[in-house]
Amino acid sequence: MTRDVVLCECFARDGLQHEARFIATPAKVGLIQRFADLGFDRVEATSYSNPSVVPQFADASELLAGLPRRAGVWYKATCANVRAVERALHDLDAGHGANEISLLVSASESHSLRNLKRSRRDQWDNIAAMARRAAGRFRMVGTISVAFGCPFEGAVDAARVLDNARRFAELGVDLVTLGDTTGMASPPAVRNLYRTLQLEFPQMTLVAHFHDTRGTGLVNYVAALDAGVRYFDSAFGGVGGHPDKVKYGGGHTGNVATEDLVSLFESMGVRTGLDLAGLPAVSRLCQEALGRELHSRVAAAGLNPLLGPGVAP
């Protein structure tokens, strides 16, 4: 399908990590398959997390075993350490599993210690070990959390973000994501940082990942688009944002809702390559899976009717 941007659907990983209630594995598999049916060629499927820390992903290998491979679809799994990469390799050797893995670093020392339980120096040693163990078997995605501001330290120096991007590039990471972990970014900051990164690392594929904590997610995505970014993360219903046991951000910390982002981009003439007619049904399935109304305006009001026939809820 023709597309101008590549969206990664994050409901099944970044979305569900926030949920205290375990979602049954077949339900997760069914949703991920529906995401691929809609035309998402990148889907966050799961995380090789310690089940005692994030119980939602205790079924990571079982879930991935239930996902048939699809040509052109990248299923991403988050890896926290070398042991997680070894689990991903084991699944890959078994003929299933993720073909894309995510490696995470924080742009601030305080967030690294709180969220990753390691200093930034120790985390970079950990990431280097993971990249070596992956041995080129996966497409690697490097994520820089709190890239636009830290809830514990405040402003984050752009030079530190650039240094993180350089380190990822040296490790052979293909995509680098800037995470606005608690919704502190503004459009000018977004444009400036992404343009600087593109000048410094023209070979790098940059990804935007904004949270809608303060209602600024959509405008920041437009700013990233204006800066030349073409890869974006979102989650149906705006769910997720941080593990259920970690509380920071001052309220709603979820992702930007996929429904809202798709409606906005398509209304701007930016082609997402997704099946718009099928989008509302999948949105409803996500709400049914969690048993509550989610944070999406478009889920309630429908896609922009000016997009044409066949897009009404």
PDB file of C-alpha atoms in Angstrom:
ATOM      1  CA  MET A   1       0.000   0.000   0.000  1.00  0.00           C
ATOM      2  CA  THR A   2       1.231   3.497  -0.802  1.00  0.00           C
ATOM      3  CA  ARG A   3       2.378   5.394   2.274  1.00  0.00           C
ATOM      4  CA  ASP A   4       4.241   8.569   3.171  1.00  0.00           C
ATOM      5  CA  VAL A   5       4.918   7.590   6.784  1.00  0.00           C
ATOM      6  CA  VAL A   6       5.531   4.369   8.709  1.00  0.00           C
ATOM      7  CA  LEU A   7       3.538   3.934  11.915  1.00  0.00           C
ATOM      8  CA  CYS A   8       4.460   1.416  14.591  1.00  0.00           C
ATOM      9  CA  GLU A   9       1.494   0.138  16.575  1.00  0.00           C
ATOM     10  CA  CYS A  10       2.546  -0.071  20.231  1.00  0.00           C
ATOM     11  CA  PHE A  11      -0.651  -1.269  21.945  1.00  0.00           C
ATOM     12  CA  ALA A  12       0.539  -4.805  22.657  1.00  0.00           C
ATOM     13  CA  ARG A  13       3.787  -3.763  24.372  1.00  0.00           C
ATOM     14  CA  ASP A  14       4.055  -0.137  25.456  1.00  0.00           C
ATOM     15  CA  GLY A  15       0.285  -0.053  25.823  1.00  0.00           C
ATOM     16  CA  LEU A  16      -0.188  -3.198  27.872  1.00  0.00           C
ATOM     17  CA  GLN A  17       2.810  -2.714  30.170  1.00  0.00           C
ATOM     18  CA  HIS A  18       0.620  -0.232  32.052  1.00  0.00           C
ATOM     19  CA  GLU A  19      -2.121  -2.788  32.668  1.00  0.00           C
ATOM     20  CA  ALA A  20      -2.307  -4.600  36.010  1.00  0.00           C
ATOM     21  CA  ARG A  21      -4.702  -7.248  34.660  1.00  0.00           C
ATOM     22  CA  PHE A  22      -3.069  -9.939  32.542  1.00  0.00           C
ATOM     23  CA  ILE A  23      -4.480 -10.054  29.028  1.00  0.00           C
ATOM     24  CA  ALA A  24      -4.810 -13.617  27.731  1.00  0.00           C
ATOM     25  CA  THR A  25      -2.200 -14.643  25.182  1.00  0.00           C
ATOM     26  CA  PRO A  26      -4.695 -15.605  22.437  1.00  0.00           C
ATOM     27  CA  ALA A  27      -6.324 -12.178  22.779  1.00  0.00           C
ATOM     28  CA  LYS A  28      -2.963 -10.457  22.345  1.00  0.00           C
ATOM     29  CA  VAL A  29      -2.089 -12.624  19.344  1.00  0.00           C
ATOM     30  CA  GLY A  30      -5.446 -11.854  17.752  1.00  0.00           C
ATOM     31  CA  LEU A  31      -4.989  -8.112  18.199  1.00  0.00           C
ATOM     32  CA  ILE A  32      -1.462  -8.139  16.791  1.00  0.00           C
ATOM     33  CA  GLN A  33      -2.680 -10.047  13.752  1.00  0.00           C
ATOM     34  CA  ARG A  34      -5.430  -7.478  13.262  1.00  0.00           C
ATOM     35  CA  PHE A  35      -2.828  -4.693  13.430  1.00  0.00           C
ATOM     36  CA  ALA A  36      -0.865  -6.381  10.654  1.00  0.00           C
ATOM     37  CA  ASP A  37      -4.093  -6.863   8.659  1.00  0.00           C
ATOM     38  CA  LEU A  38      -4.699  -3.105   8.834  1.00  0.00           C
ATOM     39  CA  GLY A  39      -1.358  -2.490   7.144  1.00  0.00           C
ATOM     40  CA  PHE A  40       1.019  -1.758  10.021  1.00  0.00           C
ATOM     41  CA  ASP A  41       4.411  -3.006   8.934  1.00  0.00           C
ATOM     42  CA  ARG A  42       5.899  -2.357  12.378  1.00  0.00           C
ATOM     43  CA  VAL A  43       4.198  -3.740  15.502  1.00  0.00           C
ATOM     44  CA  GLU A  44       5.497  -3.764  19.064  1.00  0.00           C
ATOM     45  CA  ALA A  45       4.588  -7.305  20.006  1.00  0.00           C
ATOM     46  CA  THR A  46       6.007  -7.944  23.478  1.00  0.00           C
ATOM     47  CA  SER A  47       8.908  -7.548  25.865  1.00  0.00           C
ATOM     48  CA  TYR A  48      11.372 -10.132  27.146  1.00  0.00           C
ATOM     49  CA  SER A  49      10.938  -8.707  30.619  1.00  0.00           C
ATOM     50  CA  ASN A  50      11.410 -10.380  33.962  1.00  0.00           C
ATOM     51  CA  PRO A  51       7.891 -11.700  34.717  1.00  0.00           C
ATOM     52  CA  SER A  52       8.228 -10.717  38.364  1.00  0.00           C
ATOM     53  CA  VAL A  53       8.762  -7.111  37.291  1.00  0.00           C
ATOM     54  CA  VAL A  54       6.298  -6.884  34.385  1.00  0.00           C
ATOM     55  CA  PRO A  55       3.952  -9.908  34.625  1.00  0.00           C
ATOM     56  CA  GLN A  56       2.068  -8.824  31.497  1.00  0.00           C
ATOM     57  CA  PHE A  57       4.861 -10.217  29.317  1.00  0.00           C
ATOM     58  CA  ALA A  58       5.434 -13.552  31.029  1.00  0.00           C
ATOM     59  CA  ASP A  59       4.042 -15.100  27.836  1.00  0.00           C
ATOM     60  CA  ALA A  60       6.513 -13.438  25.435  1.00  0.00           C
ATOM     61  CA  SER A  61       7.769 -16.638  23.790  1.00  0.00           C
ATOM     62  CA  GLU A  62       4.322 -18.247  23.695  1.00  0.00           C
ATOM     63  CA  LEU A  63       2.842 -15.137  22.094  1.00  0.00           C
ATOM     64  CA  LEU A  64       5.533 -14.896  19.425  1.00  0.00           C
ATOM     65  CA  ALA A  65       5.188 -18.596  18.644  1.00  0.00           C
ATOM     66  CA  GLY A  66       1.553 -17.904  17.785  1.00  0.00           C
ATOM     67  CA  LEU A  67       2.363 -15.134  15.296  1.00  0.00           C
ATOM     68  CA  PRO A  68       2.886 -16.383  11.764  1.00  0.00           C
ATOM     69  CA  ARG A  69       5.631 -14.613   9.875  1.00  0.00           C
ATOM     70  CA  ARG A  70       4.450 -12.002   7.392  1.00  0.00           C
ATOM     71  CA  ALA A  71       6.538 -10.645   4.565  1.00  0.00           C
ATOM     72  CA  GLY A  72       7.321  -6.979   5.185  1.00  0.00           C
ATOM     73  CA  VAL A  73       6.095  -6.938   8.807  1.00  0.00           C
ATOM     74  CA  TRP A  74       8.498  -6.214  11.648  1.00  0.00           C
ATOM     75  CA  TYR A  75       7.513  -7.606  15.058  1.00  0.00           C
ATOM     76  CA  LYS A  76       9.458  -5.794  17.766  1.00  0.00           C
ATOM     77  CA  ALA A  77      10.357  -7.045  21.226  1.00  0.00           C
ATOM     78  CA  THR A  78      11.956  -4.949  23.943  1.00  0.00           C
ATOM     79  CA  CYS A  79      15.093  -6.401  25.529  1.00  0.00           C
ATOM     80  CA  ALA A  80      16.424  -5.241  28.892  1.00  0.00           C
ATOM     81  CA  ASN A  81      19.648  -7.263  29.102  1.00  0.00           C
ATOM     82  CA  VAL A  82      21.773  -9.955  27.458  1.00  0.00           C
ATOM     83  CA  ARG A  83      19.562 -12.692  28.897  1.00  0.00           C
ATOM     84  CA  ALA A  84      16.579 -11.124  27.092  1.00  0.00           C
ATOM     85  CA  VAL A  85      18.504 -11.079  23.800  1.00  0.00           C
ATOM     86  CA  GLU A  86      19.369 -14.750  24.308  1.00  0.00           C
ATOM     87  CA  ARG A  87      15.675 -15.518  24.759  1.00  0.00           C
ATOM     88  CA  ALA A  88      14.940 -13.643  21.537  1.00  0.00           C
ATOM     89  CA  LEU A  89      17.647 -15.610  19.723  1.00  0.00           C
ATOM     90  CA  HIS A  90      16.274 -18.887  21.061  1.00  0.00           C
ATOM     91  CA  ASP A  91      12.830 -18.066  19.691  1.00  0.00           C
ATOM     92  CA  LEU A  92      14.317 -16.941  16.392  1.00  0.00           C
ATOM     93  CA  ASP A  93      16.203 -20.229  16.054  1.00  0.00           C
ATOM     94  CA  ALA A  94      12.941 -22.058  16.778  1.00  0.00           C
ATOM     95  CA  GLY A  95      11.452 -20.468  13.659  1.00  0.00           C
ATOM     96  CA  HIS A  96       9.399 -17.701  15.210  1.00  0.00           C
ATOM     97  CA  GLY A  97       9.889 -14.658  17.367  1.00  0.00           C
ATOM     98  CA  ALA A  98      10.737 -11.017  16.871  1.00  0.00           C
ATOM     99  CA  ASN A  99      12.776  -9.755  13.940  1.00  0.00           C
ATOM    100  CA  GLU A 100      13.318  -6.336  15.545  1.00  0.00           C
ATOM    101  CA  ILE A 101      14.537  -5.646  19.090  1.00  0.00           C
ATOM    102  CA  SER A 102      14.479  -2.454  21.104  1.00  0.00           C
ATOM    103  CA  LEU A 103      17.369  -1.288  23.299  1.00  0.00           C
ATOM    104  CA  LEU A 104      16.635   1.412  25.837  1.00  0.00           C
ATOM    105  CA  VAL A 105      18.738   4.195  27.350  1.00  0.00           C
ATOM    106  CA  SER A 106      17.761   7.235  29.409  1.00  0.00           C
ATOM    107  CA  ALA A 107      18.995  10.722  28.606  1.00  0.00           C
ATOM    108  CA  SER A 108      19.158  11.552  32.328  1.00  0.00           C
ATOM    109  CA  GLU A 109      20.959   9.823  35.183  1.00  0.00           C
ATOM    110  CA  SER A 110      17.969  10.012  37.543  1.00  0.00           C
ATOM    111  CA  HIS A 111      15.579   8.416  35.081  1.00  0.00           C
ATOM    112  CA  SER A 112      18.094   5.698  34.262  1.00  0.00           C
ATOM    113  CA  LEU A 113      18.465   4.786  37.925  1.00  0.00           C
ATOM    114  CA  ARG A 114      14.699   4.879  38.508  1.00  0.00           C
ATOM    115  CA  ASN A 115      13.506   3.171  35.334  1.00  0.00           C
ATOM    116  CA  LEU A 116      16.390   0.865  34.365  1.00  0.00           C
ATOM    117  CA  LYS A 117      17.977   0.331  37.802  1.00  0.00           C
ATOM    118  CA  ARG A 118      21.381   1.178  36.331  1.00  0.00           C
ATOM    119  CA  SER A 119      23.552   4.236  35.945  1.00  0.00           C
ATOM    120  CA  ARG A 120      23.822   5.583  32.407  1.00  0.00           C
ATOM    121  CA  ARG A 121      27.395   4.287  32.185  1.00  0.00           C
ATOM    122  CA  ASP A 122      26.353   0.788  33.271  1.00  0.00           C
ATOM    123  CA  GLN A 123      23.388   0.846  30.905  1.00  0.00           C
ATOM    124  CA  TRP A 124      25.619   1.679  27.947  1.00  0.00           C
ATOM    125  CA  ASP A 125      27.848  -1.274  28.863  1.00  0.00           C
ATOM    126  CA  ASN A 126      24.696  -3.389  28.984  1.00  0.00           C
ATOM    127  CA  ILE A 127      23.514  -2.130  25.578  1.00  0.00           C
ATOM    128  CA  ALA A 128      26.905  -2.801  23.995  1.00  0.00           C
ATOM    129  CA  ALA A 129      26.821  -6.371  25.326  1.00  0.00           C
ATOM    130  CA  MET A 130      23.294  -6.845  23.969  1.00  0.00           C
ATOM    131  CA  ALA A 131      24.248  -5.521  20.548  1.00  0.00           C
ATOM    132  CA  ARG A 132      27.228  -7.903  20.397  1.00  0.00           C
ATOM    133  CA  ARG A 133      25.083 -10.861  21.454  1.00  0.00           C
ATOM    134  CA  ALA A 134      22.439 -10.034  18.840  1.00  0.00           C
ATOM    135  CA  ALA A 135      25.194 -10.529  16.235  1.00  0.00           C
ATOM    136  CA  GLY A 136      23.256  -8.905  13.414  1.00  0.00           C
ATOM    137  CA  ARG A 137      20.316 -11.323  13.687  1.00  0.00           C
ATOM    138  CA  PHE A 138      17.772  -8.555  14.310  1.00  0.00           C
ATOM    139  CA  ARG A 139      17.068  -5.037  13.164  1.00  0.00           C
ATOM    140  CA  MET A 140      17.927  -3.001  16.253  1.00  0.00           C
ATOM    141  CA  VAL A 141      16.041   0.060  17.486  1.00  0.00           C
ATOM    142  CA  GLY A 142      17.692   2.355  20.003  1.00  0.00           C
ATOM    143  CA  THR A 143      15.302   4.331  22.185  1.00  0.00           C
ATOM    144  CA  ILE A 144      16.392   7.422  24.110  1.00  0.00           C
ATOM    145  CA  SER A 145      13.926   8.043  26.940  1.00  0.00           C
ATOM    146  CA  VAL A 146      13.249  11.511  28.402  1.00  0.00           C
ATOM    147  CA  ALA A 147      14.933  13.045  25.336  1.00  0.00           C
ATOM    148  CA  PHE A 148      12.966  16.288  25.682  1.00  0.00           C
ATOM    149  CA  GLY A 149      12.876  16.621  29.456  1.00  0.00           C
ATOM    150  CA  CYS A 150      13.139  14.534  32.607  1.00  0.00           C
ATOM    151  CA  PRO A 151      10.481  14.435  35.361  1.00  0.00           C
ATOM    152  CA  PHE A 152      13.271  14.251  37.964  1.00  0.00           C
ATOM    153  CA  GLU A 153      15.952  16.581  36.555  1.00  0.00           C
ATOM    154  CA  GLY A 154      14.035  18.945  34.276  1.00  0.00           C
ATOM    155  CA  ALA A 155      15.765  20.125  31.095  1.00  0.00           C
ATOM    156  CA  VAL A 156      17.890  17.640  29.161  1.00  0.00           C
ATOM    157  CA  ASP A 157      20.924  18.886  27.242  1.00  0.00           C
ATOM    158  CA  ALA A 158      20.517  18.260  23.521  1.00  0.00           C
ATOM    159  CA  ALA A 159      24.231  17.424  23.346  1.00  0.00           C
ATOM    160  CA  ARG A 160      23.582  14.397  25.548  1.00  0.00           C
ATOM    161  CA  VAL A 161      20.861  13.180  23.183  1.00  0.00           C
ATOM    162  CA  LEU A 162      23.241  13.607  20.243  1.00  0.00           C
ATOM    163  CA  ASP A 163      25.905  11.625  22.088  1.00  0.00           C
ATOM    164  CA  ASN A 164      23.418   8.835  22.745  1.00  0.00           C
ATOM    165  CA  ALA A 165      22.496   8.740  19.062  1.00  0.00           C
ATOM    166  CA  ARG A 166      26.198   8.568  18.127  1.00  0.00           C
ATOM    167  CA  ARG A 167      26.738   5.643  20.497  1.00  0.00           C
ATOM    168  CA  PHE A 168      23.812   3.773  18.998  1.00  0.00           C
ATOM    169  CA  ALA A 169      25.165   4.370  15.490  1.00  0.00           C
ATOM    170  CA  GLU A 170      28.566   2.999  16.513  1.00  0.00           C
ATOM    171  CA  LEU A 171      26.842  -0.198  17.708  1.00  0.00           C
ATOM    172  CA  GLY A 172      25.132  -0.718  14.358  1.00  0.00           C
ATOM    173  CA  VAL A 173      21.664   0.354  15.471  1.00  0.00           C
ATOM    174  CA  ASP A 174      19.518   1.104  12.410  1.00  0.00           C
ATOM    175  CA  LEU A 175      16.697   3.152  13.927  1.00  0.00           C
ATOM    176  CA  VAL A 176      16.868   5.654  16.786  1.00  0.00           C
ATOM    177  CA  THR A 177      13.748   6.731  18.649  1.00  0.00           C
ATOM    178  CA  LEU A 178      13.408   9.882  20.736  1.00  0.00           C
ATOM    179  CA  GLY A 179      10.981   9.298  23.582  1.00  0.00           C
ATOM    180  CA  ASP A 180       9.031  12.117  25.212  1.00  0.00           C
ATOM    181  CA  THR A 181       8.379  10.014  28.280  1.00  0.00           C
ATOM    182  CA  THR A 182       6.113  12.343  30.254  1.00  0.00           C
ATOM    183  CA  GLY A 183       4.941  14.790  27.590  1.00  0.00           C
ATOM    184  CA  MET A 184       7.402  17.640  28.135  1.00  0.00           C
ATOM    185  CA  ALA A 185       8.280  18.366  24.488  1.00  0.00           C
ATOM    186  CA  SER A 186       7.152  21.422  22.523  1.00  0.00           C
ATOM    187  CA  PRO A 187       7.010  21.819  18.720  1.00  0.00           C
ATOM    188  CA  PRO A 188      10.036  24.168  18.489  1.00  0.00           C
ATOM    189  CA  ALA A 189      12.156  21.801  20.587  1.00  0.00           C
ATOM    190  CA  VAL A 190      11.019  18.855  18.478  1.00  0.00           C
ATOM    191  CA  ARG A 191      11.860  20.530  15.177  1.00  0.00           C
ATOM    192  CA  ASN A 192      15.230  21.749  16.403  1.00  0.00           C
ATOM    193  CA  LEU A 193      16.387  18.441  17.867  1.00  0.00           C
ATOM    194  CA  TYR A 194      15.314  16.276  14.933  1.00  0.00           C
ATOM    195  CA  ARG A 195      16.836  18.658  12.384  1.00  0.00           C
ATOM    196  CA  THR A 196      20.097  18.668  14.310  1.00  0.00           C
ATOM    197  CA  LEU A 197      20.131  14.877  14.459  1.00  0.00           C
ATOM    198  CA  GLN A 198      19.511  14.619  10.726  1.00  0.00           C
ATOM    199  CA  LEU A 199      22.424  16.937  10.001  1.00  0.00           C
ATOM    200  CA  GLU A 200      24.735  15.008  12.325  1.00  0.00           C
ATOM    201  CA  PHE A 201      23.583  11.507  11.325  1.00  0.00           C
ATOM    202  CA  PRO A 202      22.125  11.604   7.787  1.00  0.00           C
ATOM    203  CA  GLN A 203      22.291   7.818   7.508  1.00  0.00           C
ATOM    204  CA  MET A 204      20.136   7.285  10.617  1.00  0.00           C
ATOM    205  CA  THR A 205      16.413   6.492  10.506  1.00  0.00           C
ATOM    206  CA  LEU A 206      14.783   8.639  13.177  1.00  0.00           C
ATOM    207  CA  VAL A 207      11.580   7.685  14.980  1.00  0.00           C
ATOM    208  CA  ALA A 208       9.231   9.940  16.983  1.00  0.00           C
ATOM    209  CA  HIS A 209       7.588   8.598  20.137  1.00  0.00           C
ATOM    210  CA  PHE A 210       5.510  11.164  22.011  1.00  0.00           C
ATOM    211  CA  HIS A 211       3.264  10.780  25.019  1.00  0.00           C
ATOM    212  CA  ASP A 212       0.105  12.838  25.382  1.00  0.00           C
ATOM    213  CA  THR A 213       0.492  13.633  29.076  1.00  0.00           C
ATOM    214  CA  ARG A 214      -0.317  17.299  28.553  1.00  0.00           C
ATOM    215  CA  GLY A 215      -2.287  17.091  25.312  1.00  0.00           C
ATOM    216  CA  THR A 216       0.667  18.037  23.102  1.00  0.00           C
ATOM    217  CA  GLY A 217       1.302  14.712  21.396  1.00  0.00           C
ATOM    218  CA  LEU A 218      -0.348  15.454  18.041  1.00  0.00           C
ATOM    219  CA  VAL A 219       1.219  18.884  17.582  1.00  0.00           C
ATOM    220  CA  ASN A 220       4.610  17.411  18.371  1.00  0.00           C
ATOM    221  CA  TYR A 221       4.093  14.705  15.748  1.00  0.00           C
ATOM    222  CA  VAL A 222       3.316  17.390  13.167  1.00  0.00           C
ATOM    223  CA  ALA A 223       6.484  19.219  14.210  1.00  0.00           C
ATOM    224  CA  ALA A 224       8.492  16.018  13.773  1.00  0.00           C
ATOM    225  CA  LEU A 225       6.900  15.487  10.363  1.00  0.00           C
ATOM    226  CA  ASP A 226       7.845  19.050   9.393  1.00  0.00           C
ATOM    227  CA  ALA A 227      11.424  18.261  10.466  1.00  0.00           C
ATOM    228  CA  GLY A 228      11.572  15.324   8.066  1.00  0.00           C
ATOM    229  CA  VAL A 229      10.733  12.415  10.382  1.00  0.00           C
ATOM    230  CA  ARG A 230       8.776   9.642   8.673  1.00  0.00           C
ATOM    231  CA  TYR A 231       8.641   6.952  11.378  1.00  0.00           C
ATOM    232  CA  PHE A 232       6.164   7.360  14.243  1.00  0.00           C
ATOM    233  CA  ASP A 233       4.974   5.332  17.249  1.00  0.00           C
ATOM    234  CA  SER A 234       1.411   5.329  18.602  1.00  0.00           C
ATOM    235  CA  ALA A 235      -1.004   3.038  20.437  1.00  0.00           C
ATOM    236  CA  PHE A 236      -4.708   2.403  19.983  1.00  0.00           C
ATOM    237  CA  GLY A 237      -6.688   4.262  22.606  1.00  0.00           C
ATOM    238  CA  GLY A 238      -3.642   6.180  23.826  1.00  0.00           C
ATOM    239  CA  VAL A 239      -2.870   3.464  26.363  1.00  0.00           C
ATOM    240  CA  GLY A 240       0.432   2.741  28.059  1.00  0.00           C
ATOM    241  CA  GLY A 241       3.362   4.977  28.748  1.00  0.00           C
ATOM    242  CA  HIS A 242       5.026   3.327  31.739  1.00  0.00           C
ATOM    243  CA  PRO A 243       4.872   0.091  33.786  1.00  0.00           C
ATOM    244  CA  ASP A 244       1.885  -0.213  36.078  1.00  0.00           C
ATOM    245  CA  LYS A 245       4.022  -0.099  39.243  1.00  0.00           C
ATOM    246  CA  VAL A 246       5.905   3.060  38.217  1.00  0.00           C
ATOM    247  CA  LYS A 247       3.880   6.216  38.836  1.00  0.00           C
ATOM    248  CA  TYR A 248       5.178   9.490  37.447  1.00  0.00           C
ATOM    249  CA  GLY A 249       3.971  12.086  35.009  1.00  0.00           C
ATOM    250  CA  GLY A 250       1.218  13.690  37.044  1.00  0.00           C
ATOM    251  CA  GLY A 251      -1.784  11.856  35.598  1.00  0.00           C
ATOM    252  CA  HIS A 252      -2.508  10.452  32.130  1.00  0.00           C
ATOM    253  CA  THR A 253       0.851   9.370  30.748  1.00  0.00           C
ATOM    254  CA  GLY A 254      -0.279   7.356  27.780  1.00  0.00           C
ATOM    255  CA  ASN A 255       0.825   7.254  24.189  1.00  0.00           C
ATOM    256  CA  VAL A 256      -0.781   9.287  21.435  1.00  0.00           C
ATOM    257  CA  ALA A 257      -3.864   7.417  20.213  1.00  0.00           C
ATOM    258  CA  THR A 258      -3.334   5.694  16.875  1.00  0.00           C
ATOM    259  CA  GLU A 259      -6.872   6.563  15.797  1.00  0.00           C
ATOM    260  CA  ASP A 260      -6.252  10.275  16.354  1.00  0.00           C
ATOM    261  CA  LEU A 261      -2.841  10.312  14.674  1.00  0.00           C
ATOM    262  CA  VAL A 262      -4.071   8.422  11.613  1.00  0.00           C
ATOM    263  CA  SER A 263      -7.072  10.718  11.244  1.00  0.00           C
ATOM    264  CA  LEU A 264      -4.860  13.799  11.506  1.00  0.00           C
ATOM    265  CA  PHE A 265      -2.203  12.600   9.073  1.00  0.00           C
ATOM    266  CA  GLU A 266      -4.726  11.421   6.492  1.00  0.00           C
ATOM    267  CA  SER A 267      -6.612  14.730   6.803  1.00  0.00           C
ATOM    268  CA  MET A 268      -3.332  16.491   6.024  1.00  0.00           C
ATOM    269  CA  GLY A 269      -2.856  14.381   2.910  1.00  0.00           C
ATOM    270  CA  VAL A 270      -0.127  12.307   4.584  1.00  0.00           C
ATOM    271  CA  ARG A 271      -0.774   8.712   3.550  1.00  0.00           C
ATOM    272  CA  THR A 272      -0.400   6.136   6.323  1.00  0.00           C
ATOM    273  CA  GLY A 273      -1.010   3.141   4.074  1.00  0.00           C
ATOM    274  CA  LEU A 274      -3.546   1.766   6.562  1.00  0.00           C
ATOM    275  CA  ASP A 275      -7.007   0.356   5.968  1.00  0.00           C
ATOM    276  CA  LEU A 276      -9.098   3.284   7.207  1.00  0.00           C
ATOM    277  CA  ALA A 277     -12.371   1.409   6.846  1.00  0.00           C
ATOM    278  CA  GLY A 278     -11.083  -1.333   9.143  1.00  0.00           C
ATOM    279  CA  LEU A 279      -9.581   0.984  11.755  1.00  0.00           C
ATOM    280  CA  PRO A 280     -12.710   1.614  13.880  1.00  0.00           C
ATOM    281  CA  ALA A 281     -13.406  -2.093  14.371  1.00  0.00           C
ATOM    282  CA  VAL A 282      -9.876  -2.726  15.623  1.00  0.00           C
ATOM    283  CA  SER A 283     -10.174   0.293  17.912  1.00  0.00           C
ATOM    284  CA  ARG A 284     -13.304  -1.248  19.438  1.00  0.00           C
ATOM    285  CA  LEU A 285     -11.510  -4.579  19.896  1.00  0.00           C
ATOM    286  CA  CYS A 286      -8.783  -2.824  21.868  1.00  0.00           C
ATOM    287  CA  GLN A 287     -11.356  -1.206  24.139  1.00  0.00           C
ATOM    288  CA  GLU A 288     -13.109  -4.542  24.615  1.00  0.00           C
ATOM    289  CA  ALA A 289      -9.814  -6.231  25.510  1.00  0.00           C
ATOM    290  CA  LEU A 290      -9.270  -3.754  28.350  1.00  0.00           C
ATOM    291  CA  GLY A 291     -12.934  -3.450  29.313  1.00  0.00           C
ATOM    292  CA  ARG A 292     -13.100   0.326  29.401  1.00  0.00           C
ATOM    293  CA  GLU A 293     -13.339   3.421  27.232  1.00  0.00           C
ATOM    294  CA  LEU A 294      -9.912   4.523  26.080  1.00  0.00           C
ATOM    295  CA  HIS A 295      -8.284   7.924  25.450  1.00  0.00           C
ATOM    296  CA  SER A 296      -9.092   8.512  21.783  1.00  0.00           C
ATOM    297  CA  ARG A 297     -11.230  11.327  20.429  1.00  0.00           C
ATOM    298  CA  VAL A 298     -11.575   9.607  17.081  1.00  0.00           C
ATOM    299  CA  ALA A 299     -12.748   6.381  18.714  1.00  0.00           C
ATOM    300  CA  ALA A 300     -15.714   8.389  20.022  1.00  0.00           C
ATOM    301  CA  ALA A 301     -16.319  10.772  17.109  1.00  0.00           C
ATOM    302  CA  GLY A 302     -15.131   8.725  14.139  1.00  0.00           C
ATOM    303  CA  LEU A 303     -12.490   9.454  11.535  1.00  0.00           C
ATOM    304  CA  ASN A 304     -12.698  12.798   9.786  1.00  0.00           C
ATOM    305  CA  PRO A 305     -15.714  12.407   7.421  1.00  0.00           C
ATOM    306  CA  LEU A 306     -13.941  14.554   4.823  1.00  0.00           C
ATOM    307  CA  LEU A 307     -11.663  11.582   4.206  1.00  0.00           C
ATOM    308  CA  GLY A 308     -14.452  10.070   2.159  1.00  0.00           C
ATOM    309  CA  PRO A 309     -16.940   7.190   2.265  1.00  0.00           C
ATOM    310  CA  GLY A 310     -16.232   4.069   4.236  1.00  0.00           C
ATOM    311  CA  VAL A 311     -14.446   5.677   7.171  1.00  0.00           C
ATOM    312  CA  ALA A 312     -17.368   6.179   9.575  1.00  0.00           C
ATOM    313  CA  PRO A 313     -17.326   4.198  12.856  1.00  0.00           C
TER     314      PRO A 313
END
